[in-house]
mmCIF file of C-alpha atoms and ligand atoms in Angstrom:
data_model
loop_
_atom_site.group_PDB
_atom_site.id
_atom_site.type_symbol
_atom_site.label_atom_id
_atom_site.label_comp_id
_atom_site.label_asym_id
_atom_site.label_seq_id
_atom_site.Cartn_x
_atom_site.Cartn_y
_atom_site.Cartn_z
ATOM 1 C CA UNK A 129 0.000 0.000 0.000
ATOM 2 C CA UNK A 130 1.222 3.292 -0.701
ATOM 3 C CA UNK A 131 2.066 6.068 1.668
ATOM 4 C CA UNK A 132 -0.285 8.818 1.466
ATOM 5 C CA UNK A 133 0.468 12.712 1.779
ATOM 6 C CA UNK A 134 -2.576 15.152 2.205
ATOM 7 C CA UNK A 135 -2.527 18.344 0.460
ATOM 8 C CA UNK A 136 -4.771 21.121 2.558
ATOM 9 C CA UNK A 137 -4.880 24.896 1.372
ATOM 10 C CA UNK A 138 -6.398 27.371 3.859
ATOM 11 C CA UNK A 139 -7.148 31.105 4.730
ATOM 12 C CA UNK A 140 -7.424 33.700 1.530
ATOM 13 C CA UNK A 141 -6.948 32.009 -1.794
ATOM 14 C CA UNK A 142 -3.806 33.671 -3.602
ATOM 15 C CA UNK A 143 -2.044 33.077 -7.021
ATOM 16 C CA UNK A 144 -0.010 30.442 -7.189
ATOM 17 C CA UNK A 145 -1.738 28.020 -4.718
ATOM 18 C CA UNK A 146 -2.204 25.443 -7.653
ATOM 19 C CA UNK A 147 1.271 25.674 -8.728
ATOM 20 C CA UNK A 148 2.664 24.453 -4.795
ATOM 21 C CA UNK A 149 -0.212 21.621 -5.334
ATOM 22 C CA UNK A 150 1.326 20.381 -8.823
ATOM 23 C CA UNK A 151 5.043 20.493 -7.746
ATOM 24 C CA UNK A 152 4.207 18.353 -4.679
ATOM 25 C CA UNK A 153 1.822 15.664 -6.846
ATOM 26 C CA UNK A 154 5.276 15.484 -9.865
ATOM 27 C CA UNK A 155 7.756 15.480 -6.931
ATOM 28 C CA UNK A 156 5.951 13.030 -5.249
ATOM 29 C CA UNK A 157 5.530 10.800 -8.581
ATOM 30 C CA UNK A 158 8.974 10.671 -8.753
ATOM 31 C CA UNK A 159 9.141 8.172 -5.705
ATOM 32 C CA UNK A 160 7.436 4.850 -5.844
ATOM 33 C CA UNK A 161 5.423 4.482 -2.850
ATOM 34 C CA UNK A 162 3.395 7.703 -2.624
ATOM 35 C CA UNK A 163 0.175 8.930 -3.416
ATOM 36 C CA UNK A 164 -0.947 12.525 -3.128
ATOM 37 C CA UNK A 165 -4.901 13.637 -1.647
ATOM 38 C CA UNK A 166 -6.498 16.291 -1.629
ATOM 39 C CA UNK A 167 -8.500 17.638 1.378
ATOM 40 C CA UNK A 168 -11.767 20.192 0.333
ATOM 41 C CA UNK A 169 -12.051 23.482 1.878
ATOM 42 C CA UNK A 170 -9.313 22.933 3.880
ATOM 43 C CA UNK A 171 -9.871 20.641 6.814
ATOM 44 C CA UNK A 172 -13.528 20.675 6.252
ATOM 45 C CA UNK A 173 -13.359 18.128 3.708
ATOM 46 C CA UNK A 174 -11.792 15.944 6.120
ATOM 47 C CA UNK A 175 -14.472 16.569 8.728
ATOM 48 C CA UNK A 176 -17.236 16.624 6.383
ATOM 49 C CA UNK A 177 -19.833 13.141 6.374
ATOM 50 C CA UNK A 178 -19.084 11.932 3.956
ATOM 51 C CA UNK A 179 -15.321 12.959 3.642
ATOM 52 C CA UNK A 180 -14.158 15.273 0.877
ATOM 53 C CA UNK A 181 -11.134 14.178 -0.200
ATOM 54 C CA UNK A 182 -9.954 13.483 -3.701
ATOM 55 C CA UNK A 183 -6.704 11.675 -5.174
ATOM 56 C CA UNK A 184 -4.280 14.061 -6.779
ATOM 57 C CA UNK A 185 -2.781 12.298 -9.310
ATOM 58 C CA UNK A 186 -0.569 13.848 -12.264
ATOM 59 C CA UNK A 187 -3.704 13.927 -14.877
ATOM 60 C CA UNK A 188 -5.404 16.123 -12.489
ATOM 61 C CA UNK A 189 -2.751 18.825 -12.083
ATOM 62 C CA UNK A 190 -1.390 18.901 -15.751
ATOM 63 C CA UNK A 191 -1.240 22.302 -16.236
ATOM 64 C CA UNK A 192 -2.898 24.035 -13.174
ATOM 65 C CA UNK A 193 0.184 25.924 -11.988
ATOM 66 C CA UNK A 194 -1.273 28.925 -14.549
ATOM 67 C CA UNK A 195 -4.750 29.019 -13.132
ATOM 68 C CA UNK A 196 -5.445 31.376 -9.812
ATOM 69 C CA UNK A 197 -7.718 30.086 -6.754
ATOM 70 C CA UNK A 198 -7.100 26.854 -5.598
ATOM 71 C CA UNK A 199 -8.769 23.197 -7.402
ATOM 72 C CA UNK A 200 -9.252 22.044 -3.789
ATOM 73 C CA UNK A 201 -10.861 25.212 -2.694
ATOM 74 C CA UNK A 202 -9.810 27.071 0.390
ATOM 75 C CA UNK A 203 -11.469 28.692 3.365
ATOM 76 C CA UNK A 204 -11.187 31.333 6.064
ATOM 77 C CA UNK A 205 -14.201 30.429 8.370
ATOM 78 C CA UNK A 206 -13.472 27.936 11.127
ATOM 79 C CA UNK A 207 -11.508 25.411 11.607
ATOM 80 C CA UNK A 208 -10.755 22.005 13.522
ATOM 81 C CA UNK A 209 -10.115 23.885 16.681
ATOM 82 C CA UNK A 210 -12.883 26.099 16.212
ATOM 83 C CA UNK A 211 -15.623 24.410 13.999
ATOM 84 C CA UNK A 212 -19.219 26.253 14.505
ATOM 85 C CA UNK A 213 -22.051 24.114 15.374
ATOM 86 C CA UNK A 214 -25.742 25.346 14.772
ATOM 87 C CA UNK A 215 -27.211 25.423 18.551
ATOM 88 C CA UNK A 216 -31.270 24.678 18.286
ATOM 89 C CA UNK A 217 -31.748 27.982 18.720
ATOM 90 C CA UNK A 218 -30.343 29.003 15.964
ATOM 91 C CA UNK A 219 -26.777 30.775 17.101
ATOM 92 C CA UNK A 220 -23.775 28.688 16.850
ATOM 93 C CA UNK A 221 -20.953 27.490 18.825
ATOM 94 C CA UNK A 222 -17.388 27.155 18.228
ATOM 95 C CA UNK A 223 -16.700 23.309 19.086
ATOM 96 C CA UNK A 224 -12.897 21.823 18.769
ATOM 97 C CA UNK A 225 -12.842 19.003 16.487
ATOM 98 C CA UNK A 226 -9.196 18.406 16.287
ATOM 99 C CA UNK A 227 -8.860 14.796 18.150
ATOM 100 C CA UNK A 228 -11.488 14.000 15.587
ATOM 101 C CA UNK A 229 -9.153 15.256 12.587
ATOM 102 C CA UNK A 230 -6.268 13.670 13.939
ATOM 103 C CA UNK A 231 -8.572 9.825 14.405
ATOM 104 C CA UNK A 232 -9.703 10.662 11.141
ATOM 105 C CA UNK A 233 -5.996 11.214 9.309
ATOM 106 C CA UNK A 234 -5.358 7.818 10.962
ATOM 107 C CA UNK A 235 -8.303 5.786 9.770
ATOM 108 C CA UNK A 236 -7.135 7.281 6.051
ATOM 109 C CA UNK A 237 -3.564 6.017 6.658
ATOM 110 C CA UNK A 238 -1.794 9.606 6.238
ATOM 111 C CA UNK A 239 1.109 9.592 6.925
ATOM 112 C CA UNK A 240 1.853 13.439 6.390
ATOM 113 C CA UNK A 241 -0.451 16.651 5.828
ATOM 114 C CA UNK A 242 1.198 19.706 3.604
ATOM 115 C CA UNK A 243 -0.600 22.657 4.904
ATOM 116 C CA UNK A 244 -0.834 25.452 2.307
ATOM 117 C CA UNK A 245 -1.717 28.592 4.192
ATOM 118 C CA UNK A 246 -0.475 31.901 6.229
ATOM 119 C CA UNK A 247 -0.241 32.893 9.273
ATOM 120 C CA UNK A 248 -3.641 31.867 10.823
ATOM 121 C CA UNK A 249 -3.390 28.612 8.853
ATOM 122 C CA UNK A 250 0.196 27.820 10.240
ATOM 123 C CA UNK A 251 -1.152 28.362 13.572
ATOM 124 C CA UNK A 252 -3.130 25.692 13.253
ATOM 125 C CA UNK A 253 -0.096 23.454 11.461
ATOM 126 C CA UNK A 254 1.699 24.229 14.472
ATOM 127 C CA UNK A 255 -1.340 22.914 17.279
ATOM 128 C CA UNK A 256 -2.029 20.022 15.069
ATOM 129 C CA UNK A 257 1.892 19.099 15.041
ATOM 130 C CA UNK A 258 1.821 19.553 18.836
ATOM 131 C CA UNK A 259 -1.228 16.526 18.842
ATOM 132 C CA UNK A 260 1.599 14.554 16.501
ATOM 133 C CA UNK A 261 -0.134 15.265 13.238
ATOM 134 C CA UNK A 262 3.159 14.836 11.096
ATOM 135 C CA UNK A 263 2.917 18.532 9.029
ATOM 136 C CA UNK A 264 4.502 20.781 6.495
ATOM 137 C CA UNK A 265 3.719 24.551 6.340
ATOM 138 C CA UNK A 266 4.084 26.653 2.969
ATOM 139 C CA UNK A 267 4.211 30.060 3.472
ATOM 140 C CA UNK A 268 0.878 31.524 1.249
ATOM 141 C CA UNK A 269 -0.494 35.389 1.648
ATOM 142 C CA UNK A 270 -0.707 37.828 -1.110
ATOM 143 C CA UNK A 271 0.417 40.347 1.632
ATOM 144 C CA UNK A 272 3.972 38.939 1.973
ATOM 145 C CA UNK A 273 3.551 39.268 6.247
ATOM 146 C CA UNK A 274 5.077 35.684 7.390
ATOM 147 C CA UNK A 275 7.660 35.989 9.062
ATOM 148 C CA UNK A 276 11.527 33.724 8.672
ATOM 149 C CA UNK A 277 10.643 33.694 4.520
ATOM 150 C CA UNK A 278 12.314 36.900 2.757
ATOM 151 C CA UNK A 279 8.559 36.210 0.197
ATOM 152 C CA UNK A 280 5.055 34.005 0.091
ATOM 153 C CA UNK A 281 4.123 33.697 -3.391
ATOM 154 C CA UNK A 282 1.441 35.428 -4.580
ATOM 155 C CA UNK A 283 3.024 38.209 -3.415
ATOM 156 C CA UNK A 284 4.705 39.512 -6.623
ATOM 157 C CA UNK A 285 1.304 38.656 -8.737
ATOM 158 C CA UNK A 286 -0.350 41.540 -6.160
ATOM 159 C CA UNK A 287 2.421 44.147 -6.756
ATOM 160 C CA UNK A 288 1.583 43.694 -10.376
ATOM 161 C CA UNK A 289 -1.740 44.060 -10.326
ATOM 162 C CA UNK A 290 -1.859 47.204 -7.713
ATOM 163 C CA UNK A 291 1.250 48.450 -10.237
ATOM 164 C CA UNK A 292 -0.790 48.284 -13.070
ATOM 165 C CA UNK A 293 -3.906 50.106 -11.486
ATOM 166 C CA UNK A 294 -1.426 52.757 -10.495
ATOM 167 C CA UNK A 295 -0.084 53.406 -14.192
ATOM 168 C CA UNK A 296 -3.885 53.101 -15.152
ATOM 169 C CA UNK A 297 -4.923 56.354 -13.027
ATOM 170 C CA UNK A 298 -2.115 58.414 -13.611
ATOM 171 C CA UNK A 299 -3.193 58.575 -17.027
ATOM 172 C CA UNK A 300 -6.972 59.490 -15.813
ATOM 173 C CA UNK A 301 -5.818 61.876 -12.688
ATOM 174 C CA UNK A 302 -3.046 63.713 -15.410
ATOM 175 C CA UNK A 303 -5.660 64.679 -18.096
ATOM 176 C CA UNK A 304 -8.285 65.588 -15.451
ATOM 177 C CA UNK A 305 -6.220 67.014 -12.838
ATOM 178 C CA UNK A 306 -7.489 64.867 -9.985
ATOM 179 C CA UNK A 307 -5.958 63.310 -7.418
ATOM 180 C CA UNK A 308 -6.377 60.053 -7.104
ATOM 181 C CA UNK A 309 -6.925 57.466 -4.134
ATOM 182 C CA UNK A 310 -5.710 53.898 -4.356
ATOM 183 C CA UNK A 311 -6.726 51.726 -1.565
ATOM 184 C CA UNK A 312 -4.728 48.293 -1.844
ATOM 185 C CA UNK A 313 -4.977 45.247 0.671
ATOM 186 C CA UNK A 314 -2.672 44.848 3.359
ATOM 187 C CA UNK A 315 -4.410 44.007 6.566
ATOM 188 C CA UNK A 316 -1.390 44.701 9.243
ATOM 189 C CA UNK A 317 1.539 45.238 6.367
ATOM 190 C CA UNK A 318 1.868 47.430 4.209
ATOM 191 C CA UNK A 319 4.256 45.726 1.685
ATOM 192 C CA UNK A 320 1.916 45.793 -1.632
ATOM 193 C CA UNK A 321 0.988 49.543 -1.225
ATOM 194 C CA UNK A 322 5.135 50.340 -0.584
ATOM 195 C CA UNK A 323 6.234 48.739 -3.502
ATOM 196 C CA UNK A 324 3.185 49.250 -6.223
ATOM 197 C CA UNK A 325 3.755 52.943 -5.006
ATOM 198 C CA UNK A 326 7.467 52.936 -5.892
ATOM 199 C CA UNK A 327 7.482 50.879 -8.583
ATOM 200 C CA UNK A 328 4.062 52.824 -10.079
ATOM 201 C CA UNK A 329 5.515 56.197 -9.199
ATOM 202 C CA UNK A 330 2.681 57.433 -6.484
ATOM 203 C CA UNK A 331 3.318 60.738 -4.953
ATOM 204 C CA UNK A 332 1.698 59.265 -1.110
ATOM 205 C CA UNK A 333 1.748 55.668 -0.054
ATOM 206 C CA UNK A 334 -0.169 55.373 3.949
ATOM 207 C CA UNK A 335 0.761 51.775 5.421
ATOM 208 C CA UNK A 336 -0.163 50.081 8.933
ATOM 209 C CA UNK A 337 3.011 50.670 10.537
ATOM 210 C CA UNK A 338 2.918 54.315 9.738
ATOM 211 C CA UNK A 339 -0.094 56.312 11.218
ATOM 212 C CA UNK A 340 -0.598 59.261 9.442
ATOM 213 C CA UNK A 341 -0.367 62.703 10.112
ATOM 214 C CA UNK A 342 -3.462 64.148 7.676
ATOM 215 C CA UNK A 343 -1.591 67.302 7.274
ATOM 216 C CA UNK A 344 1.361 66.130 6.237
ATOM 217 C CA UNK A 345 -0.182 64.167 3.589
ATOM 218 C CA UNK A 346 -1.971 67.746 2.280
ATOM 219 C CA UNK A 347 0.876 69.525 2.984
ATOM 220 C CA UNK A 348 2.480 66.958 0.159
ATOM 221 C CA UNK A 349 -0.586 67.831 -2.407
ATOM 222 C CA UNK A 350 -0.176 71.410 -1.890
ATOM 223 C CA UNK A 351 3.476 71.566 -2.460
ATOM 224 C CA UNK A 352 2.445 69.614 -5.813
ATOM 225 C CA UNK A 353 -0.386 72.442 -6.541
ATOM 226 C CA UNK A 354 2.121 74.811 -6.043
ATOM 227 C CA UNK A 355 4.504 73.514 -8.511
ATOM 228 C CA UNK A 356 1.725 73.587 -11.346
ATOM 229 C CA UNK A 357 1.627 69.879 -11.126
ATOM 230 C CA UNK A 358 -2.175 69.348 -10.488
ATOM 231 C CA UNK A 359 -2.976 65.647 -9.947
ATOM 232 C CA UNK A 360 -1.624 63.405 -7.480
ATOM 233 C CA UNK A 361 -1.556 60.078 -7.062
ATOM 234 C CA UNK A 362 -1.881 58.145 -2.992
ATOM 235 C CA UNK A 363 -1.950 54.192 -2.109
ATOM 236 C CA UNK A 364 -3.594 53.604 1.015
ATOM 237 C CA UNK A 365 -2.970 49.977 2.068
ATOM 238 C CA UNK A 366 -6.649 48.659 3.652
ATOM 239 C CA UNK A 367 -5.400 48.439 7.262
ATOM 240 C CA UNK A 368 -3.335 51.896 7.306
ATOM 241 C CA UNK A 369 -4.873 54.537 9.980
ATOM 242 C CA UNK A 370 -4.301 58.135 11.153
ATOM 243 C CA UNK A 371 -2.534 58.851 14.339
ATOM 244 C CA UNK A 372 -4.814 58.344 16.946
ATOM 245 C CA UNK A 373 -7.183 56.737 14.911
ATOM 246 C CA UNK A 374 -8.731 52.978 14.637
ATOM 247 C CA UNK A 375 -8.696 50.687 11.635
ATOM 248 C CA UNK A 376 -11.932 51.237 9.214
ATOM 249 C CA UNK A 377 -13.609 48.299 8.383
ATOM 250 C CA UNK A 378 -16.706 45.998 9.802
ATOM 251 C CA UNK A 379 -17.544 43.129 11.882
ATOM 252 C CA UNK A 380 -18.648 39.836 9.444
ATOM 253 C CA UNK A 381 -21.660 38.650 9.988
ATOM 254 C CA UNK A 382 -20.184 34.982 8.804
ATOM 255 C CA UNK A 383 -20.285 32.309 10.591
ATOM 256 C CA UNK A 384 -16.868 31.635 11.418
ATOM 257 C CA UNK A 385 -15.233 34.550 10.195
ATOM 258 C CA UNK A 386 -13.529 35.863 12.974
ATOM 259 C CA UNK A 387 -11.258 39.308 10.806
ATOM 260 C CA UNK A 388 -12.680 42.062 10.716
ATOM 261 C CA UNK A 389 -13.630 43.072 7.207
ATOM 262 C CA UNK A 390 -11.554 46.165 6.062
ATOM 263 C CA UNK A 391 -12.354 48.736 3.706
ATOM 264 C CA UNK A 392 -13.005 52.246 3.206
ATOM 265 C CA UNK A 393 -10.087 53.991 4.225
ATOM 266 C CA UNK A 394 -9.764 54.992 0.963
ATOM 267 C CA UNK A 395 -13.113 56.859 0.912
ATOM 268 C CA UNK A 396 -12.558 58.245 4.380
ATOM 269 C CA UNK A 397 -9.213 60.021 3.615
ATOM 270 C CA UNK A 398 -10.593 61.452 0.712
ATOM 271 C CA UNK A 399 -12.954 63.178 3.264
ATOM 272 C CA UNK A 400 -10.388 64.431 5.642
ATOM 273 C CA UNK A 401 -8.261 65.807 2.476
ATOM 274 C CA UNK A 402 -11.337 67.929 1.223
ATOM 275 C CA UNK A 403 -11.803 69.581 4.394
ATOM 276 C CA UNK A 404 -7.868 71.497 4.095
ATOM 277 C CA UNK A 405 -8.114 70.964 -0.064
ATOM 278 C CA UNK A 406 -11.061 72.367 -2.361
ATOM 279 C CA UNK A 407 -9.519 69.716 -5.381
ATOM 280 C CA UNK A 408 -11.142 67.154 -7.537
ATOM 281 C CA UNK A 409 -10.621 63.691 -6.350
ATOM 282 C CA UNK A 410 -11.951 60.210 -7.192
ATOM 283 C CA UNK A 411 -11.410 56.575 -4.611
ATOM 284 C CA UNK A 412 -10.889 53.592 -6.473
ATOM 285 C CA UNK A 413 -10.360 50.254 -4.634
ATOM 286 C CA UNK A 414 -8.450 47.240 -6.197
ATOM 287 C CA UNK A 415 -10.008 44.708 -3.349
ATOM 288 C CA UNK A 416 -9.612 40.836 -4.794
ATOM 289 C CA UNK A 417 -8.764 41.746 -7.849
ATOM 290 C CA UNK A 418 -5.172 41.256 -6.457
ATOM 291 C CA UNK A 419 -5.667 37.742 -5.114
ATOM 292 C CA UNK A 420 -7.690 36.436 -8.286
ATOM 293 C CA UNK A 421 -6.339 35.630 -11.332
ATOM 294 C CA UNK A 422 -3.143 33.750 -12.985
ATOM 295 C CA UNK A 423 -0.039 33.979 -11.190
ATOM 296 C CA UNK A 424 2.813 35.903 -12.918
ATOM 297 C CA UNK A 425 5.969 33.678 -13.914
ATOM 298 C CA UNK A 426 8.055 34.798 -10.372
ATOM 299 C CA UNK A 427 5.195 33.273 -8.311
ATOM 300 C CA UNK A 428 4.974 30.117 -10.347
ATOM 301 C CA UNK A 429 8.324 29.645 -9.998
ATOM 302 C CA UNK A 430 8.381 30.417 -6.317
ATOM 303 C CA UNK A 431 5.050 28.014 -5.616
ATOM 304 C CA UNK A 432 6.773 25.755 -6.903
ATOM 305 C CA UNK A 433 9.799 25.534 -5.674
ATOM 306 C CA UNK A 434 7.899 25.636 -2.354
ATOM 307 C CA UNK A 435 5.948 22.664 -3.937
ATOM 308 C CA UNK A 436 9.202 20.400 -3.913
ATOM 309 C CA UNK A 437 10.886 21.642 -0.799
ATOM 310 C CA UNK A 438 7.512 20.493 1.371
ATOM 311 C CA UNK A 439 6.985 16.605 -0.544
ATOM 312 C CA UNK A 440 11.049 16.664 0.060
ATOM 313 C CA UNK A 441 10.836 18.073 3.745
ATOM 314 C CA UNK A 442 7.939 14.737 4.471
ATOM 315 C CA UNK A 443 10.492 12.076 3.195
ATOM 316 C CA UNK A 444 12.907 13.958 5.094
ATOM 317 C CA UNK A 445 10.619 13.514 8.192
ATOM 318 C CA UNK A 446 11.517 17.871 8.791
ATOM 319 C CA UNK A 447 7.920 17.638 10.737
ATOM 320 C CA UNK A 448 6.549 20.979 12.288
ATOM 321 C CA UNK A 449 8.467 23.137 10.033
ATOM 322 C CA UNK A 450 7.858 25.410 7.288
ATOM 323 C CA UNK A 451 9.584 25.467 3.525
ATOM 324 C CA UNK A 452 10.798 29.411 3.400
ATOM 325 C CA UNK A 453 12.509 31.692 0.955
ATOM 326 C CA UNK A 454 16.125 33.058 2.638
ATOM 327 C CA UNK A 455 18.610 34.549 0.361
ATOM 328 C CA UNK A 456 18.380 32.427 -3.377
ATOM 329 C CA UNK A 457 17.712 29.369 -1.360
ATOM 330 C CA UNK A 458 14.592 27.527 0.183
ATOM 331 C CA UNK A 459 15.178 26.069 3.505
ATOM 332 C CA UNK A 460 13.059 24.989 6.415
ATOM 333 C CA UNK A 461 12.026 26.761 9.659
ATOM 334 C CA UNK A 462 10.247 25.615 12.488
ATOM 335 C CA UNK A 463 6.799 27.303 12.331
ATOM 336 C CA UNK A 464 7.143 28.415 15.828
ATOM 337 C CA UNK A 465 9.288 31.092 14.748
ATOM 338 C CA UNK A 466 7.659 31.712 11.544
ATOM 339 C CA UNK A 467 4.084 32.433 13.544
ATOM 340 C CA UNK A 468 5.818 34.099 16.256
ATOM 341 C CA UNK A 469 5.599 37.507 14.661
ATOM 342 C CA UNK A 470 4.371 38.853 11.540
ATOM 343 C CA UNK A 471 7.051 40.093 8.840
ATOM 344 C CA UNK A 472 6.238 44.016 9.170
ATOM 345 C CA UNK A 473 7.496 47.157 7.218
ATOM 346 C CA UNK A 474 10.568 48.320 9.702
ATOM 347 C CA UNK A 475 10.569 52.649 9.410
ATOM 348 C CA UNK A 476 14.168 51.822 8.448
ATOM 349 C CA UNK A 477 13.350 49.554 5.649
ATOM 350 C CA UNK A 478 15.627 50.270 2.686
ATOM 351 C CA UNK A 479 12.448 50.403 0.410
ATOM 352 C CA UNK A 480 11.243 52.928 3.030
ATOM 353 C CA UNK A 481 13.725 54.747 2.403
ATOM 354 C CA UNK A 482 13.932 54.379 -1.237
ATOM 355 C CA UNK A 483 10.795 56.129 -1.412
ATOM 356 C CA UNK A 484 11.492 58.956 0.533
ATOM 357 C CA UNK A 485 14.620 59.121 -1.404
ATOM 358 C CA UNK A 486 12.582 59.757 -4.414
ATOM 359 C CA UNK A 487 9.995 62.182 -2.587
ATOM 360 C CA UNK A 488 7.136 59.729 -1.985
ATOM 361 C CA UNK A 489 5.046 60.847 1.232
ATOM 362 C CA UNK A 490 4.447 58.381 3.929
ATOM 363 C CA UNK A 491 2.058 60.302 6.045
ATOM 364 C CA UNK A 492 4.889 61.334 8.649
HETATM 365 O O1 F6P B 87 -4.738 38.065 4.062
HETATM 366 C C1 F6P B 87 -4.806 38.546 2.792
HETATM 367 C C2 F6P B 87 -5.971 39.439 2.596
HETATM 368 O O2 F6P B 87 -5.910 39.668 1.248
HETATM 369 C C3 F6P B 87 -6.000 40.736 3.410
HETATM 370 O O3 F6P B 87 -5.201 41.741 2.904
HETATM 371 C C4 F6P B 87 -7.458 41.082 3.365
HETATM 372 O O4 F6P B 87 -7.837 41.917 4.425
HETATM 373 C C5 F6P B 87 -8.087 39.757 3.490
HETATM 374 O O5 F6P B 87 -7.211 38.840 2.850
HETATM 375 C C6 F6P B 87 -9.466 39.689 2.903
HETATM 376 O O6 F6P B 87 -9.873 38.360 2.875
HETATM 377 P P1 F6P B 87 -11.351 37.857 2.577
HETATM 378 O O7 F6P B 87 -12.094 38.919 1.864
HETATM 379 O O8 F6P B 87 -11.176 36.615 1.797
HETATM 380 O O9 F6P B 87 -11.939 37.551 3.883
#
């Protein structure tokens, strides 16, 4: 009987996710005595009656590592530690399922589980490991905040999209003298709205880990006005806030769902702004139009690389640890220290200071 590896991808869907799925079904093809499945919805499909699992087998990912989303789906509600149950009365209850996972892994005779996912999702690797489930982490999240990996795939594929919605409104802003508000995701980092800002040429990028100062960020439009240069261009990464000020988003009403759901801070600066600033201006936000879609060639190449390292790390029995990007190499690192603390943009980050090299704002 052949040994049996189970493939589960988890949290936000992100390009590249089918790639790391195909690399580990040819890489495991390569050996004898394996045989890839594929969990649905995460670890629901495991839990599910009847289970949801399907063989992975090389006719059924020929070719996917071009297509976005994920061909075992994914999900960010719940979990095996924190599965909702429908009480009589209609509200639910988080109940922990995981001894039941971990019986259920044995009565399917895996041997190993690859866990596809960021940081919530490795969270979860990490208690399962810590019940013995034998597990792999690979580092997925479009906004590039896990920690001990210099990049999760999907990463690159955002920049390019944000990049390209940047170049798009500079046209529109220059030939209608607007200025022009870009809000991007990054829940708690602001990597995609740094570097789609430099590499797109924005005049004002607003991140997390800066709270801004709304007059600076006029006092940056104004000194544009007053050099006859009449649009303006500002990324606003989703979680970024003013000084003093709270995160704008909403509470889910999904079962489940435990983040809260940003957006709007776009919209909302665009108010402050107009009270100093009697100028033309226009929101427009990218939302999953970043996380859908093919993945460029750098995150194929990166998912799959990823997609090796974790079939190679099970035969290696590296259990509990996580395949990560360091230097030109992929390595593994225990996901302890990769969950320990998210991979933020340090004030003294040399693309921090690239852009204030080149005049960009940050709010500061
Ligand atoms: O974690 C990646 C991310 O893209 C965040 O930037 C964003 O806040 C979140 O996912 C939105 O996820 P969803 O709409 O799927 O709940």
């Amino acid at each position: 009987m052949k040994k049996r590896v189970l493939v589960v991808t988890t949290g936000g869907d992100c390009p590249g996710l089918n790639a790391v799925i195909r690399a580990i079904v040819k890489r495991a093809g390569r050996e004898r005595n394996w045989e890839v499945l594929g969990s649905i919805e995460g670890y629901h499909g495991m839990l599910q009656e009847p289970m949801e699992i399907i063989q992975l087998d090389s006719s059924r990912v020929s070719g996917i590592h071009v297509m976005g989303g994920s061909i075992i789906r994914t999900t960010n509600k719940g979990g095996p530690f924190n599965w909702p149950v429908k009480n009589p009365d209609g509200t639910w209850t988080a109940v922990d399922r995981s001894d039941e996972l971990v019986r259920r892994l044995q009565y399917q005779n895996i041997e190993a589980v690859i866990c596809i996912g960021g940081d919530g999702s490795q969270k979860i690797s990490q208690q399962l490991f810590e019940k013995g489930v034998n597990i792999v982490g690979v580092p997925k999240t479009i906004d590039n905040d896990l920690s001990c990996t210099d990049l999760t795939f999907g990463f690159q594929t955002a920049v390019e999209v944000a990049t390209d919605a940047v170049d798009k409104l500079v046209t529109t802003a220059t030939s209608h003298s607007r200025t022009m508000i870009l809000e991007v995701m990054g829940r708690d980092a602001g990597w995609i709205a740094l570097n789609s800002a430099v590499a797109g040429g924005a005049h004002i990028v607003l991140i997390p880990e800066i709270p801004y100062d709304i007059t600076k960020v006029v006092g940056k439009i104004q000194d544009r006005i007053d050099l006859g240069k009449e649009f303006a261009i500002i990324v606003v990464a989703e979680g970024a806030k003013a000084i003093g000020g709270g995160i704008v988003g909403t509470k889910s009403s999904q079962v489940g769902y435990e983040n809260i759901v940003l957006g709007g801070i776009g919209r909302k600066l665009m108010g402050e702004i107009k009270k100093y600033l009697d100028i033309e201006m226009r929101v427009t936000v990218l939302g999953h139009l970043q996380r859908g879609g093919i993945p460029i060639a750098y995150d194929r190449i990166l998912a799959t690389q990823f997609g090796v390292k974790a079939f190679e790390m099970v035969l290696e029995g590296k259990f509990g640890q996580m395949a990560a990007y360091k230097g030109d190499d992929v390595i593994s690192v225990p996901i302890t220290e990769a969950i320990a603390k998210m991979s933020l943009v340090e004030p003294d980050n040399y693309l921090v200071k690239t852009a204030r090299g080149i005049g960009i704002c940050l709010g500061d």
